[in-house]
mmCIF file of C-alpha atoms in Angstrom:
data_model
loop_
_atom_site.group_PDB
_atom_site.id
_atom_site.type_symbol
_atom_site.label_atom_id
_atom_site.label_comp_id
_atom_site.label_asym_id
_atom_site.label_seq_id
_atom_site.Cartn_x
_atom_site.Cartn_y
_atom_site.Cartn_z
ATOM 1 C CA MET A 134 9.451 16.687 -24.537
ATOM 2 C CA ASN A 135 11.125 14.818 -21.678
ATOM 3 C CA ALA A 136 14.245 16.536 -20.264
ATOM 4 C CA GLY A 137 16.236 13.288 -20.611
ATOM 5 C CA ILE A 138 15.381 13.072 -24.306
ATOM 6 C CA LYS A 139 16.353 16.724 -24.890
ATOM 7 C CA THR A 140 19.701 16.138 -23.194
ATOM 8 C CA ALA A 141 20.306 13.021 -25.272
ATOM 9 C CA MET A 142 19.534 14.909 -28.493
ATOM 10 C CA LYS A 143 21.944 17.739 -27.623
ATOM 11 C CA PHE A 144 24.636 15.201 -26.734
ATOM 12 C CA ALA A 145 24.082 13.290 -29.969
ATOM 13 C CA MET A 146 24.309 16.462 -32.079
ATOM 14 C CA LYS A 147 27.582 17.479 -30.423
ATOM 15 C CA LEU A 148 29.049 14.088 -31.256
ATOM 16 C CA SER A 149 27.789 14.254 -34.880
ATOM 17 C CA LEU A 150 26.172 10.831 -34.630
ATOM 18 C CA ASP A 151 24.239 9.302 -37.516
ATOM 19 C CA MET A 152 20.408 9.197 -37.337
ATOM 20 C CA LYS A 153 20.255 5.534 -36.291
ATOM 21 C CA SER A 154 22.582 6.163 -33.342
ATOM 22 C CA ILE A 155 20.583 9.245 -32.349
ATOM 23 C CA ILE A 156 17.327 7.265 -32.342
ATOM 24 C CA VAL A 157 18.893 4.493 -30.243
ATOM 25 C CA LEU A 158 20.268 7.075 -27.800
ATOM 26 C CA ILE A 159 16.877 8.817 -27.535
ATOM 27 C CA LEU A 160 15.012 5.550 -26.967
ATOM 28 C CA PHE A 161 17.531 4.478 -24.335
ATOM 29 C CA SER A 162 17.172 7.855 -22.564
ATOM 30 C CA ALA A 163 13.390 7.572 -22.623
ATOM 31 C CA LEU A 164 13.586 4.074 -21.191
ATOM 32 C CA LEU A 165 15.874 5.196 -18.356
ATOM 33 C CA SER A 166 13.787 8.273 -17.545
ATOM 34 C CA ASN A 167 10.671 6.120 -17.105
ATOM 35 C CA ALA A 168 12.392 3.424 -15.039
ATOM 36 C CA ALA A 169 11.572 4.958 -11.656
ATOM 37 C CA HIS A 170 7.832 5.637 -11.260
ATOM 38 C CA ALA A 171 6.177 7.041 -8.185
ATOM 39 C CA VAL A 172 3.318 5.234 -6.467
ATOM 40 C CA LYS A 173 0.869 7.337 -4.505
ATOM 41 C CA LEU A 174 -0.883 6.262 -1.333
ATOM 42 C CA TYR A 175 -3.755 8.268 0.129
ATOM 43 C CA LYS A 176 -4.714 8.390 3.811
ATOM 44 C CA TRP A 177 -7.888 9.952 5.125
ATOM 45 C CA VAL A 178 -10.205 9.888 8.129
ATOM 46 C CA ASP A 179 -13.967 9.798 7.560
ATOM 47 C CA ALA A 180 -16.651 11.490 9.674
ATOM 48 C CA GLU A 181 -16.812 8.508 12.087
ATOM 49 C CA GLY A 182 -13.042 8.539 12.670
ATOM 50 C CA ASN A 183 -12.257 5.544 10.448
ATOM 51 C CA VAL A 184 -8.816 5.712 8.822
ATOM 52 C CA SER A 185 -8.396 4.446 5.256
ATOM 53 C CA TYR A 186 -5.247 3.875 3.206
ATOM 54 C CA GLN A 187 -5.947 3.464 -0.499
ATOM 55 C CA ASP A 188 -4.293 3.866 -3.872
ATOM 56 C CA GLN A 189 -7.109 6.193 -5.017
ATOM 57 C CA PRO A 190 -7.950 9.592 -3.482
ATOM 58 C CA PRO A 191 -11.182 9.947 -1.482
ATOM 59 C CA GLN A 192 -14.335 11.638 -2.747
ATOM 60 C CA LYS A 193 -14.119 15.346 -3.515
ATOM 61 C CA GLY A 194 -14.244 17.596 -0.490
ATOM 62 C CA GLN A 195 -12.613 15.045 1.834
ATOM 63 C CA LYS A 196 -9.282 16.033 3.385
ATOM 64 C CA PHE A 197 -6.484 13.532 2.852
ATOM 65 C CA GLU A 198 -2.740 13.018 3.051
ATOM 66 C CA GLU A 199 -0.845 11.941 -0.032
ATOM 67 C CA LYS A 200 2.493 10.131 0.003
ATOM 68 C CA SER A 201 4.565 9.132 -2.997
ATOM 69 C CA PHE A 202 6.795 6.113 -2.979
ATOM 70 C CA SER A 203 9.400 5.298 -5.601
ATOM 71 C CA GLU A 204 8.897 2.047 -7.461
ATOM 72 C CA SER A 205 12.597 1.775 -8.142
ATOM 73 C CA GLY A 206 14.352 -0.853 -6.102
ATOM 74 C CA THR A 207 15.302 -4.477 -6.193
ATOM 75 C CA ASN A 208 13.331 -7.130 -8.035
ATOM 76 C CA THR A 209 12.468 -8.644 -4.648
ATOM 77 C CA GLN A 210 10.932 -5.339 -3.537
ATOM 78 C CA ARG A 211 8.986 -5.001 -6.770
ATOM 79 C CA ASN A 212 7.767 -8.595 -6.498
ATOM 80 C CA ALA A 213 6.615 -7.979 -2.917
ATOM 81 C CA ASP A 214 4.836 -4.780 -4.001
ATOM 82 C CA VAL A 215 3.077 -6.570 -6.861
ATOM 83 C CA GLY A 216 2.112 -9.452 -4.569
ATOM 84 C CA ARG A 217 0.803 -7.029 -1.972
ATOM 85 C CA GLU A 218 -1.263 -5.122 -4.564
ATOM 86 C CA LYS A 219 -2.786 -8.327 -5.954
ATOM 87 C CA ALA A 220 -3.582 -9.601 -2.461
ATOM 88 C CA ALA A 221 -5.140 -6.264 -1.454
ATOM 89 C CA LEU A 222 -7.458 -6.296 -4.457
ATOM 90 C CA LYS A 223 -8.485 -9.913 -3.892
ATOM 91 C CA SER A 224 -8.573 -9.927 -0.067
ATOM 92 C CA PRO A 225 -8.826 -6.457 1.500
ATOM 93 C CA VAL A 226 -7.726 -6.025 5.103
ATOM 94 C CA THR A 227 -9.832 -4.277 7.745
ATOM 95 C CA LEU A 228 -8.688 -3.588 11.290
ATOM 96 C CA TYR A 229 -11.431 -2.963 13.856
ATOM 97 C CA ILE A 230 -10.159 -0.908 16.781
ATOM 98 C CA ALA A 231 -11.126 1.146 19.808
ATOM 99 C CA PRO A 232 -9.276 4.164 21.203
ATOM 100 C CA LYS A 233 -6.521 3.574 23.750
ATOM 101 C CA CYS A 234 -6.218 -0.094 22.798
ATOM 102 C CA ASP A 235 -2.656 -1.408 23.155
ATOM 103 C CA SER A 236 -3.460 -4.664 21.359
ATOM 104 C CA CYS A 237 -4.888 -2.644 18.467
ATOM 105 C CA ASP A 238 -1.589 -0.768 18.268
ATOM 106 C CA LEU A 239 0.304 -4.080 18.114
ATOM 107 C CA VAL A 240 -1.827 -5.342 15.214
ATOM 108 C CA ARG A 241 -1.331 -2.024 13.426
ATOM 109 C CA THR A 242 2.432 -2.336 13.946
ATOM 110 C CA VAL A 243 2.478 -5.799 12.326
ATOM 111 C CA LEU A 244 0.454 -4.562 9.349
ATOM 112 C CA ASP A 245 2.748 -1.566 8.934
ATOM 113 C CA LEU A 246 5.836 -3.782 9.228
ATOM 114 C CA TYR A 247 4.673 -5.811 6.242
ATOM 115 C CA ARG A 248 3.377 -2.684 4.441
ATOM 116 C CA VAL A 249 -0.121 -4.139 4.224
ATOM 117 C CA PRO A 250 -2.722 -1.618 3.028
ATOM 118 C CA TYR A 251 -5.719 -1.677 5.347
ATOM 119 C CA THR A 252 -8.833 0.169 6.377
ATOM 120 C CA GLN A 253 -9.161 0.960 10.052
ATOM 121 C CA LEU A 254 -12.625 1.171 11.615
ATOM 122 C CA ASP A 255 -13.153 2.538 15.117
ATOM 123 C CA VAL A 256 -16.102 0.615 16.616
ATOM 124 C CA GLU A 257 -16.551 2.850 19.656
ATOM 125 C CA ASP A 258 -19.683 4.969 19.169
ATOM 126 C CA ASN A 259 -19.966 3.768 15.555
ATOM 127 C CA PRO A 260 -22.989 1.473 15.050
ATOM 128 C CA ASP A 261 -22.198 0.909 11.353
ATOM 129 C CA ALA A 262 -18.671 -0.313 12.150
ATOM 130 C CA GLN A 263 -20.076 -2.491 14.950
ATOM 131 C CA LYS A 264 -22.557 -4.093 12.526
ATOM 132 C CA LYS A 265 -19.768 -4.763 10.019
ATOM 133 C CA LEU A 266 -17.651 -6.338 12.758
ATOM 134 C CA ILE A 267 -20.515 -8.530 14.006
ATOM 135 C CA LYS A 268 -21.201 -9.670 10.450
ATOM 136 C CA ALA A 269 -17.515 -10.477 9.860
ATOM 137 C CA ALA A 270 -16.462 -11.857 13.251
ATOM 138 C CA GLY A 271 -19.673 -12.741 15.068
ATOM 139 C CA SER A 272 -19.139 -10.296 17.943
ATOM 140 C CA VAL A 273 -17.759 -6.895 18.844
ATOM 141 C CA ARG A 274 -14.221 -7.512 20.069
ATOM 142 C CA VAL A 275 -11.146 -5.413 19.459
ATOM 143 C CA PRO A 276 -8.775 -5.708 17.947
ATOM 144 C CA SER A 277 -10.338 -7.764 15.193
ATOM 145 C CA LEU A 278 -8.715 -8.139 11.812
ATOM 146 C CA THR A 279 -10.344 -9.370 8.632
ATOM 147 C CA VAL A 280 -8.164 -10.507 5.746
ATOM 148 C CA GLY A 281 -10.548 -11.387 2.959
ATOM 149 C CA ASP A 282 -12.844 -13.941 4.595
ATOM 150 C CA SER A 283 -10.425 -14.792 7.431
ATOM 151 C CA VAL A 284 -10.874 -13.280 10.909
ATOM 152 C CA VAL A 285 -8.263 -12.873 13.641
ATOM 153 C CA ASN A 286 -9.578 -11.738 17.031
ATOM 154 C CA GLY A 287 -7.150 -10.218 19.500
ATOM 155 C CA PHE A 288 -3.425 -9.894 18.942
ATOM 156 C CA ASN A 289 -1.699 -13.084 17.862
ATOM 157 C CA ARG A 290 1.161 -12.365 15.486
ATOM 158 C CA ASN A 291 1.345 -15.950 14.204
ATOM 159 C CA LYS A 292 -2.363 -15.990 13.369
ATOM 160 C CA ILE A 293 -2.099 -12.593 11.684
ATOM 161 C CA GLU A 294 0.853 -13.758 9.587
ATOM 162 C CA ASP A 295 -0.949 -17.015 8.707
ATOM 163 C CA ALA A 296 -4.037 -15.089 7.543
ATOM 164 C CA LEU A 297 -1.927 -12.696 5.480
ATOM 165 C CA ARG A 298 0.076 -15.546 3.962
ATOM 166 C CA GLU A 299 -3.107 -17.527 3.201
ATOM 167 C CA HIS A 300 -4.420 -14.579 1.173
ATOM 168 C CA GLY A 301 -1.196 -13.941 -0.764
ATOM 169 C CA TYR A 302 0.370 -11.101 1.197
ATOM 170 C CA PRO A 303 4.195 -11.196 1.240
ATOM 171 C CA ILE A 304 5.211 -11.339 4.891
ATOM 172 C CA ASN A 305 8.918 -12.053 4.671
ATOM 173 C CA ILE A 306 10.535 -8.989 6.250
ATOM 174 C CA THR A 307 13.419 -9.036 3.758
ATOM 175 C CA GLU A 308 10.837 -8.703 0.955
ATOM 176 C CA ASN A 309 9.333 -5.626 2.553
ATOM 177 C CA GLN A 310 12.354 -3.447 3.262
#
């Protein structure tokens, strides 16, 4: 039994409340105890050095980091989170990078600012990632960002924001804090 419900029952018994009041108090306690859920985000690096951030853990045997985030917050935050989740399912984001790439770091910073979930693929010495990038963008150039079927080559914050907005990602900073 939930600790909040147990506490409510003890409190109700001390006050000698009738059964209807006890039930209302227990239901209210249960509702409050479930109000703040935790959302988990998993980060892992595959054998080729590609970093992934997902809401599901990787395959068994793969090392990963797990972070929990509270869902409690303002309605604006919850709306932004819901919008972000819907957009991520419909139009996943992939960032193609190379090591020691300052422009890649800038794109990553913009994505992190707006809390956009994305998969990062390092194209250096990774023929599979290079093939994916050529298929998506027509050439191997970093940084390259795909948002659904949209492609942004290089760092251009306005173009990145336009692509995110076009695919339903909330990009208003006040919605993401």
